[in-house]
Every structure is written in structure tokens, then in C-alpha cells.
mmCIF file of C-alpha atoms in Angstrom:
data_model
loop_
_atom_site.group_PDB
_atom_site.id
_atom_site.type_symbol
_atom_site.label_atom_id
_atom_site.label_comp_id
_atom_site.label_asym_id
_atom_site.label_seq_id
_atom_site.Cartn_x
_atom_site.Cartn_y
_atom_site.Cartn_z
ATOM 1 C CA GLN A 1090 0.148 -0.021 -0.236
ATOM 2 C CA GLN A 1091 3.048 2.434 0.682
ATOM 3 C CA GLU A 1092 4.009 1.942 -2.854
ATOM 4 C CA GLN A 1093 1.011 2.826 -4.200
ATOM 5 C CA ALA A 1094 0.658 6.599 -2.154
ATOM 6 C CA ALA A 1095 4.031 7.075 -2.339
ATOM 7 C CA PRO A 1096 3.390 8.009 -6.562
ATOM 8 C CA ALA A 1097 0.512 9.893 -5.113
ATOM 9 C CA GLN A 1098 1.936 11.906 -2.274
ATOM 10 C CA GLN A 1099 4.609 12.848 -5.210
ATOM 11 C CA GLU A 1100 1.908 14.220 -7.478
ATOM 12 C CA GLN A 1101 0.251 16.355 -4.974
ATOM 13 C CA VAL A 1102 3.678 17.860 -3.541
ATOM 14 C CA THR A 1103 4.397 18.513 -7.706
ATOM 15 C CA GLU A 1104 0.934 20.365 -8.160
ATOM 16 C CA GLN A 1105 2.090 22.085 -4.582
ATOM 17 C CA VAL A 1106 4.536 23.461 -5.436
ATOM 18 C CA SER A 1107 3.913 24.720 -8.671
ATOM 19 C CA ALA A 1108 1.038 26.183 -7.384
ATOM 20 C CA ARG A 1109 3.448 28.083 -5.422
ATOM 21 C CA GLU A 1110 5.703 29.011 -8.493
ATOM 22 C CA GLU A 1111 2.833 30.225 -9.912
ATOM 23 C CA THR A 1112 1.961 32.311 -7.315
ATOM 24 C CA SER A 1113 5.967 33.750 -6.596
ATOM 25 C CA ALA A 1114 6.217 35.216 -10.828
ATOM 26 C CA SER A 1115 2.825 36.695 -10.246
ATOM 27 C CA ARG A 1116 3.831 38.936 -7.551
ATOM 28 C CA THR A 1117 7.050 39.542 -9.033
ATOM 29 C CA ASN A 1118 5.243 40.483 -11.874
ATOM 30 C CA GLU A 1119 3.126 43.005 -10.288
ATOM 31 C CA ARG A 1120 6.288 44.277 -8.859
ATOM 32 C CA ALA A 1121 8.263 44.754 -12.168
ATOM 33 C CA ALA A 1122 5.387 46.270 -13.417
ATOM 34 C CA THR A 1123 5.252 48.813 -10.812
ATOM 35 C CA PRO A 1124 6.225 52.330 -12.187
ATOM 36 C CA GLU A 1125 9.774 53.526 -10.308
ATOM 37 C CA PRO A 1126 9.559 57.054 -8.618
ATOM 38 C CA ALA A 1127 10.486 60.172 -10.002
ATOM 39 C CA ALA A 1128 13.945 61.980 -10.032
ATOM 40 C CA PRO A 1129 14.177 64.506 -8.610
ATOM 41 C CA ALA A 1130 14.407 67.948 -10.744
ATOM 42 C CA GLU A 1131 17.379 69.743 -10.410
ATOM 43 C CA PRO A 1132 17.111 73.750 -9.259
ATOM 44 C CA ALA A 1133 17.627 76.217 -12.245
ATOM 45 C CA VAL A 1134 20.682 77.326 -13.234
ATOM 46 C CA GLN A 1135 20.705 81.331 -12.632
ATOM 47 C CA SER A 1136 22.308 83.827 -15.011
ATOM 48 C CA GLN A 1137 23.449 80.813 -17.129
ATOM 49 C CA PRO A 1138 22.575 80.129 -20.635
ATOM 50 C CA GLU A 1139 19.382 77.322 -19.961
ATOM 51 C CA PRO A 1140 20.907 73.906 -19.760
ATOM 52 C CA ALA A 1141 19.996 71.178 -23.001
ATOM 53 C CA ALA A 1142 21.175 68.375 -23.828
ATOM 54 C CA ALA A 1143 24.826 69.481 -24.591
ATOM 55 C CA PRO A 1144 25.291 68.334 -29.102
ATOM 56 C CA ALA A 1145 26.964 65.232 -29.668
ATOM 57 C CA PRO A 1146 31.042 65.805 -30.067
ATOM 58 C CA THR A 1147 31.783 65.143 -33.547
ATOM 59 C CA GLY A 1148 35.935 65.201 -32.997
ATOM 60 C CA GLY A 1149 37.851 68.218 -31.908
ATOM 61 C CA VAL A 1150 38.219 70.156 -29.255
ATOM 62 C CA LEU A 1151 34.749 68.613 -27.648
ATOM 63 C CA GLY A 1152 34.969 65.141 -28.660
ATOM 64 C CA ILE A 1153 38.678 65.358 -27.105
ATOM 65 C CA ALA A 1154 37.024 66.363 -24.107
ATOM 66 C CA ALA A 1155 34.378 63.681 -24.468
ATOM 67 C CA GLY A 1156 36.498 61.627 -24.958
ATOM 68 C CA LEU A 1157 37.892 62.091 -21.048
ATOM 69 C CA VAL A 1158 35.288 61.772 -19.107
ATOM 70 C CA GLY A 1159 35.725 59.555 -16.495
ATOM 71 C CA THR A 1160 39.383 61.249 -16.021
ATOM 72 C CA PRO A 1161 39.802 61.179 -11.928
ATOM 73 C CA TYR A 1162 40.839 65.012 -10.661
ATOM 74 C CA GLN A 1163 44.547 65.345 -9.944
ATOM 75 C CA TRP A 1164 45.762 68.903 -8.719
ATOM 76 C CA GLY A 1165 47.995 69.882 -10.754
ATOM 77 C CA GLY A 1166 47.821 66.465 -13.178
ATOM 78 C CA ASN A 1167 47.642 67.297 -16.915
ATOM 79 C CA THR A 1168 47.815 64.114 -18.604
ATOM 80 C CA PRO A 1169 44.619 61.534 -18.917
ATOM 81 C CA ALA A 1170 45.623 59.513 -15.456
ATOM 82 C CA GLY A 1171 44.460 62.615 -13.508
ATOM 83 C CA PHE A 1172 43.686 66.499 -14.500
ATOM 84 C CA ASP A 1173 43.073 69.648 -12.775
ATOM 85 C CA CYS A 1174 40.748 72.388 -14.527
ATOM 86 C CA SER A 1175 43.491 73.748 -16.815
ATOM 87 C CA GLY A 1176 45.727 71.124 -17.151
ATOM 88 C CA PHE A 1177 42.490 69.569 -18.574
ATOM 89 C CA THR A 1178 41.593 72.586 -21.034
ATOM 90 C CA SER A 1179 45.745 73.267 -22.727
ATOM 91 C CA TYR A 1180 45.506 68.746 -23.242
ATOM 92 C CA VAL A 1181 42.433 69.381 -24.870
ATOM 93 C CA PHE A 1182 43.579 72.275 -26.748
ATOM 94 C CA ALA A 1183 47.325 71.198 -27.436
ATOM 95 C CA ALA A 1184 45.683 67.667 -29.051
ATOM 96 C CA VAL A 1185 44.116 70.041 -31.623
ATOM 97 C CA GLY A 1186 47.835 71.649 -31.665
ATOM 98 C CA ILE A 1187 46.370 75.139 -29.735
ATOM 99 C CA SER A 1188 49.484 75.580 -27.341
ATOM 100 C CA LEU A 1189 47.576 77.110 -23.930
ATOM 101 C CA PRO A 1190 48.912 78.514 -21.231
ATOM 102 C CA ARG A 1191 48.888 76.203 -17.962
ATOM 103 C CA THR A 1192 46.889 78.278 -14.993
ATOM 104 C CA ALA A 1193 43.782 78.862 -15.711
ATOM 105 C CA ALA A 1194 44.205 82.598 -14.672
ATOM 106 C CA ALA A 1195 46.795 82.687 -17.494
ATOM 107 C CA GLN A 1196 44.304 81.143 -20.057
ATOM 108 C CA GLN A 1197 41.983 83.944 -19.010
ATOM 109 C CA SER A 1198 44.877 86.264 -20.562
ATOM 110 C CA PHE A 1199 45.841 84.117 -23.689
ATOM 111 C CA ALA A 1200 41.781 83.940 -24.751
ATOM 112 C CA THR A 1201 39.790 86.633 -26.039
ATOM 113 C CA PRO A 1202 36.867 87.421 -24.073
ATOM 114 C CA VAL A 1203 33.386 86.363 -25.764
ATOM 115 C CA SER A 1204 29.808 87.627 -24.545
ATOM 116 C CA ASP A 1205 27.977 85.185 -26.857
ATOM 117 C CA PRO A 1206 30.036 81.998 -26.264
ATOM 118 C CA GLN A 1207 30.379 78.937 -28.748
ATOM 119 C CA PRO A 1208 30.924 74.927 -28.607
ATOM 120 C CA GLY A 1209 34.517 74.971 -27.639
ATOM 121 C CA ASP A 1210 35.084 78.322 -26.047
ATOM 122 C CA LEU A 1211 36.714 78.149 -22.499
ATOM 123 C CA VAL A 1212 34.151 78.962 -19.141
ATOM 124 C CA PHE A 1213 36.328 81.456 -16.576
ATOM 125 C CA TYR A 1214 35.565 81.809 -13.261
ATOM 126 C CA GLY A 1215 37.052 84.895 -10.805
ATOM 127 C CA TYR A 1216 39.065 87.168 -12.321
ATOM 128 C CA PRO A 1217 41.773 86.177 -12.167
ATOM 129 C CA ALA A 1218 40.703 83.148 -12.844
ATOM 130 C CA TYR A 1219 40.396 80.330 -10.321
ATOM 131 C CA HIS A 1220 38.235 77.271 -12.449
ATOM 132 C CA ILE A 1221 38.338 77.038 -16.467
ATOM 133 C CA GLY A 1222 35.851 74.337 -18.780
ATOM 134 C CA ILE A 1223 35.384 74.499 -21.772
ATOM 135 C CA TYR A 1224 31.590 75.561 -23.080
ATOM 136 C CA ALA A 1225 29.567 72.151 -24.771
ATOM 137 C CA GLY A 1226 26.790 74.640 -26.140
ATOM 138 C CA ASN A 1227 23.145 75.139 -24.652
ATOM 139 C CA GLY A 1228 24.591 75.761 -20.956
ATOM 140 C CA MET A 1229 27.062 72.607 -20.329
ATOM 141 C CA MET A 1230 30.668 72.287 -20.400
ATOM 142 C CA TYR A 1231 33.325 70.131 -19.047
ATOM 143 C CA ASP A 1232 35.751 70.423 -16.633
ATOM 144 C CA SER A 1233 37.510 68.868 -14.194
ATOM 145 C CA PRO A 1234 35.896 69.878 -10.646
ATOM 146 C CA ARG A 1235 37.931 69.272 -7.842
ATOM 147 C CA PRO A 1236 38.992 66.671 -6.004
ATOM 148 C CA GLY A 1237 37.468 63.481 -4.935
ATOM 149 C CA LYS A 1238 35.179 64.215 -8.380
ATOM 150 C CA ILE A 1239 35.910 63.185 -12.264
ATOM 151 C CA LEU A 1240 36.223 64.932 -15.072
ATOM 152 C CA ASP A 1241 32.064 65.403 -16.861
ATOM 153 C CA LEU A 1242 29.777 66.878 -18.930
ATOM 154 C CA ARG A 1243 27.750 69.587 -16.703
ATOM 155 C CA PRO A 1244 25.353 72.615 -16.310
ATOM 156 C CA VAL A 1245 26.794 75.721 -15.800
ATOM 157 C CA PHE A 1246 27.479 76.772 -12.768
ATOM 158 C CA ASP A 1247 26.672 79.989 -11.132
ATOM 159 C CA GLY A 1248 29.902 82.729 -10.692
ATOM 160 C CA VAL A 1249 31.203 82.661 -14.278
ATOM 161 C CA SER A 1250 33.216 85.457 -15.102
ATOM 162 C CA GLY A 1251 33.676 85.333 -18.614
ATOM 163 C CA TYR A 1252 33.874 83.297 -21.405
ATOM 164 C CA GLY A 1253 37.230 83.242 -24.509
ATOM 165 C CA ARG A 1254 37.969 81.466 -27.404
ATOM 166 C CA VAL A 1255 41.275 80.517 -28.852
ATOM 167 C CA GLY A 1256 42.445 79.847 -31.619
#
């Protein structure tokens, strides 16, 4: 009799396991269908061009800058192993054949001031400049900000003292 009961018990266990799997799958599907909460909106940048998606770099200064995104900040750095702000800008412009002075203040003196920045222009903070980046268009810039951060494309932030064109 036990031999006949064993297949019946096995069939009952199999049905129970199948029922649990269906229930689990149902719960999993319901969770996956739940929409994720919306990301909080970033504060608007005041007195700067409206941030928006920068044009896709196709080469030149912006293409080189885009290729360096993710490089860590390094004080005094001027290679893809690590950059400070002016080391980054001097490296990028050297790659297109334009020799810039090494410091942000010297680059500010070297550049021709412009009031209508175009992609590839320099963005200066302070006078003399203490920080510099490369304008990417639509209120965005590439820069190597400070220790613990990486070189990235981000909105131009408050405090711009001017823009400059070289080349």
C-alpha cells in the first residue's frame, strides 16, 4: 500500500510546488510592473544659458573632451591619468594643435573675451580665473572640478566671470 501512496504523495507535492511557483511569478510580475519614482528635478541654473542636452561631439575640442569624461581630478594633473581644471583644458587644446598657458588665470589672459559663447570656448570663474572649463553648448560644459570628483559634462554653474575664445 505504501508503494501506491508514494506516487500519489509525489503528485500532490508537485502540484503544491507548481502552485507556489505560479504565485511567486505572479507577485514578481506585479512588482516589475510598478513604476519607479521620478527623479527629483535639479535646481535651475541662474544667469547662465539654459541647460539642455549638449550637441553630440563629433571631433575636435569637444570630441577630445568627451573622450576624457570619467578621468579623476588630480591637483596639478595634465594627463589622462588625472587632470586639474587647467591641465584638462591645456591638454585638450594641445591635442588640436593650440598651445595654452598652464594656469586658469594665464589661459584667461590668453583668450579673446566673448559674450556669446560657442561650443569649444573656455568658461572662466573668477578674475583672475581660479577655475576653467570648456563650453559644450546649450548651457553645458566639460570640466575637472575638484578632488574626489571626475571630469564630466555638466551644467554651467553660477559664478562665471567670462568666456574666452582661442585659436
